[in-house]
């Protein structure tokens, strides 16, 4: 079986990056900007370009290595999220809590929607029970006088 160069191991991919590219990748990783870090890897690796999956695996390894330097997650309590929604500068008509998927797996996303339907992300949760984010979202919706949309208490469309 021949090796597929599109899927190099994280150490091999890291070795293919210049020192400058490594610095840029780590700067994105520390800011928790996974996709920007993966794009940086894609842009910096000479041909043949690695697959996105290989870049994301490298970013995950760098997250583990730099864990003590990662920016803290933004607060996800009701008071902080209410303040964040109020700072949008436009009335929030609804909050939407939904399942989503990213390079790290399944997560819950809380978005604020204004009267024009413009969507702004307020929070993300990963690796938590459904009830916690649902309770926070309901509290924020109550504070804002907004409708709460989503799968509901049963998490009907839970993956």
Short mmCIF file of C-alpha atoms in Angstrom, two decimals:
data_model
loop_
_atom_site.label_atom_id
_atom_site.label_comp_id
_atom_site.label_asym_id
_atom_site.label_seq_id
_atom_site.Cartn_x
_atom_site.Cartn_y
_atom_site.Cartn_z
CA UNK A 1 0.00 0.00 0.00
CA UNK A 2 1.39 3.40 -0.95
CA UNK A 3 1.37 6.39 1.36
CA UNK A 4 -1.09 9.14 0.53
CA UNK A 5 0.87 12.42 0.72
CA UNK A 6 -2.39 14.32 1.31
CA UNK A 7 -2.54 12.86 4.82
CA UNK A 8 0.88 13.36 6.39
CA UNK A 9 1.22 12.80 10.12
CA UNK A 10 1.10 15.92 12.31
CA UNK A 11 4.87 15.75 13.04
CA UNK A 12 5.68 15.41 9.32
CA UNK A 13 3.35 18.27 8.44
CA UNK A 14 4.84 20.47 11.21
CA UNK A 15 8.33 19.72 9.92
CA UNK A 16 7.29 20.87 6.43
CA UNK A 17 6.41 24.35 7.74
CA UNK A 18 8.86 27.23 7.92
CA UNK A 19 9.58 28.80 11.28
CA UNK A 20 7.50 31.83 10.28
CA UNK A 21 4.54 29.67 9.26
CA UNK A 22 4.75 27.78 12.56
CA UNK A 23 4.56 31.10 14.43
CA UNK A 24 1.48 32.14 12.44
CA UNK A 25 -0.22 28.76 12.99
CA UNK A 26 0.44 28.89 16.73
CA UNK A 27 -0.86 32.47 16.92
CA UNK A 28 -4.17 31.28 15.44
CA UNK A 29 -4.23 28.22 17.72
CA UNK A 30 -3.73 30.33 20.86
CA UNK A 31 -6.69 32.52 19.75
CA UNK A 32 -8.75 29.30 19.26
CA UNK A 33 -9.10 30.08 15.54
CA UNK A 34 -8.94 26.48 14.28
CA UNK A 35 -9.93 27.08 10.69
CA UNK A 36 -7.61 30.07 10.31
CA UNK A 37 -4.76 27.90 11.65
CA UNK A 38 -5.64 25.11 9.20
CA UNK A 39 -5.77 27.61 6.30
CA UNK A 40 -2.33 28.86 7.35
CA UNK A 41 -0.98 25.30 7.15
CA UNK A 42 -2.56 24.81 3.72
CA UNK A 43 -1.05 28.05 2.44
CA UNK A 44 2.41 27.34 3.82
CA UNK A 45 2.98 23.73 2.77
CA UNK A 46 4.64 23.29 -0.60
CA UNK A 47 3.11 20.93 -3.16
CA UNK A 48 1.51 18.52 -2.87
CA UNK A 49 -0.90 20.32 -0.59
CA UNK A 50 -2.16 18.29 2.35
CA UNK A 51 -5.84 17.51 2.82
CA UNK A 52 -7.81 19.73 5.19
CA UNK A 53 -8.25 16.78 7.55
CA UNK A 54 -4.46 16.49 7.95
CA UNK A 55 -4.23 20.22 8.69
CA UNK A 56 -6.97 20.00 11.30
CA UNK A 57 -5.23 17.04 12.96
CA UNK A 58 -2.07 19.14 13.21
CA UNK A 59 -4.05 22.03 14.69
CA UNK A 60 -5.54 19.66 17.29
CA UNK A 61 -2.05 18.50 18.26
CA UNK A 62 -0.89 22.11 18.57
CA UNK A 63 -3.94 22.85 20.78
CA UNK A 64 -2.87 20.06 23.12
CA UNK A 65 0.74 21.29 23.18
CA UNK A 66 -0.26 24.93 23.74
CA UNK A 67 -3.17 24.17 26.12
CA UNK A 68 -1.78 26.37 28.89
CA UNK A 69 -1.58 29.36 26.50
CA UNK A 70 -5.03 29.11 24.86
CA UNK A 71 -7.27 32.12 25.30
CA UNK A 72 -10.03 31.35 27.77
CA UNK A 73 -13.45 30.58 26.38
CA UNK A 74 -15.74 33.62 26.58
CA UNK A 75 -18.22 33.58 29.49
CA UNK A 76 -21.36 31.61 28.79
CA UNK A 77 -23.47 32.51 31.79
CA UNK A 78 -26.84 34.22 31.37
CA UNK A 79 -25.68 37.63 32.63
CA UNK A 80 -22.67 37.78 30.28
CA UNK A 81 -24.68 36.57 27.28
CA UNK A 82 -27.47 39.04 27.98
CA UNK A 83 -24.91 41.85 28.12
CA UNK A 84 -23.35 40.64 24.88
CA UNK A 85 -26.73 40.50 23.13
CA UNK A 86 -27.65 43.98 24.40
CA UNK A 87 -24.35 45.33 23.06
CA UNK A 88 -25.28 44.33 19.50
CA UNK A 89 -26.96 47.70 19.07
CA UNK A 90 -30.17 46.26 17.65
CA UNK A 91 -33.11 44.55 19.36
CA UNK A 92 -32.88 40.78 19.64
CA UNK A 93 -36.19 39.23 18.58
CA UNK A 94 -35.23 35.59 19.05
CA UNK A 95 -32.50 33.30 20.30
CA UNK A 96 -31.82 30.08 18.48
CA UNK A 97 -30.11 27.11 20.12
CA UNK A 98 -29.06 24.45 17.62
CA UNK A 99 -26.72 21.55 17.13
CA UNK A 100 -23.78 22.14 14.82
CA UNK A 101 -20.56 20.42 13.85
CA UNK A 102 -17.05 21.77 13.46
CA UNK A 103 -13.53 20.43 13.32
CA UNK A 104 -13.78 19.54 17.01
CA UNK A 105 -17.03 17.55 16.74
CA UNK A 106 -20.62 18.17 17.83
CA UNK A 107 -21.46 21.39 19.60
CA UNK A 108 -24.38 23.59 20.59
CA UNK A 109 -24.57 27.09 19.17
CA UNK A 110 -26.63 29.97 20.55
CA UNK A 111 -27.40 32.71 18.02
CA UNK A 112 -29.24 36.01 18.43
CA UNK A 113 -31.59 37.05 15.61
CA UNK A 114 -32.78 40.60 15.08
CA UNK A 115 -35.99 41.75 13.36
CA UNK A 116 -34.31 41.65 9.94
CA UNK A 117 -33.18 38.07 10.50
CA UNK A 118 -29.51 38.99 10.94
CA UNK A 119 -27.81 36.27 12.97
CA UNK A 120 -25.02 36.86 15.50
CA UNK A 121 -23.30 34.07 17.41
CA UNK A 122 -23.45 34.47 21.17
CA UNK A 123 -22.06 31.21 22.57
CA UNK A 124 -20.86 27.69 21.82
CA UNK A 125 -20.80 24.66 24.08
CA UNK A 126 -19.07 21.38 23.48
CA UNK A 127 -19.02 18.26 25.62
CA UNK A 128 -21.83 19.38 27.93
CA UNK A 129 -25.27 18.04 28.75
CA UNK A 130 -28.10 19.58 26.72
CA UNK A 131 -29.97 20.84 29.79
CA UNK A 132 -27.26 23.33 30.84
CA UNK A 133 -27.14 25.39 27.61
CA UNK A 134 -30.93 25.16 27.30
CA UNK A 135 -31.39 26.65 30.78
CA UNK A 136 -28.91 29.46 30.05
CA UNK A 137 -30.57 30.20 26.68
CA UNK A 138 -34.03 30.29 28.31
CA UNK A 139 -32.75 32.66 31.00
CA UNK A 140 -31.19 34.99 28.40
CA UNK A 141 -34.36 34.92 26.27
CA UNK A 142 -36.42 35.83 29.34
CA UNK A 143 -34.11 38.73 30.22
CA UNK A 144 -34.28 40.05 26.65
CA UNK A 145 -38.00 39.41 26.15
CA UNK A 146 -37.09 37.32 23.11
CA UNK A 147 -38.46 34.07 21.73
CA UNK A 148 -36.31 30.96 22.23
CA UNK A 149 -36.16 28.64 19.22
CA UNK A 150 -34.52 25.27 18.97
CA UNK A 151 -34.94 21.58 19.56
CA UNK A 152 -36.59 22.12 22.96
CA UNK A 153 -36.17 20.29 26.21
CA UNK A 154 -35.82 16.90 24.59
CA UNK A 155 -33.13 18.02 22.12
CA UNK A 156 -35.23 16.47 19.35
CA UNK A 157 -32.70 16.89 16.57
CA UNK A 158 -29.78 15.91 18.76
CA UNK A 159 -27.14 14.02 16.77
#
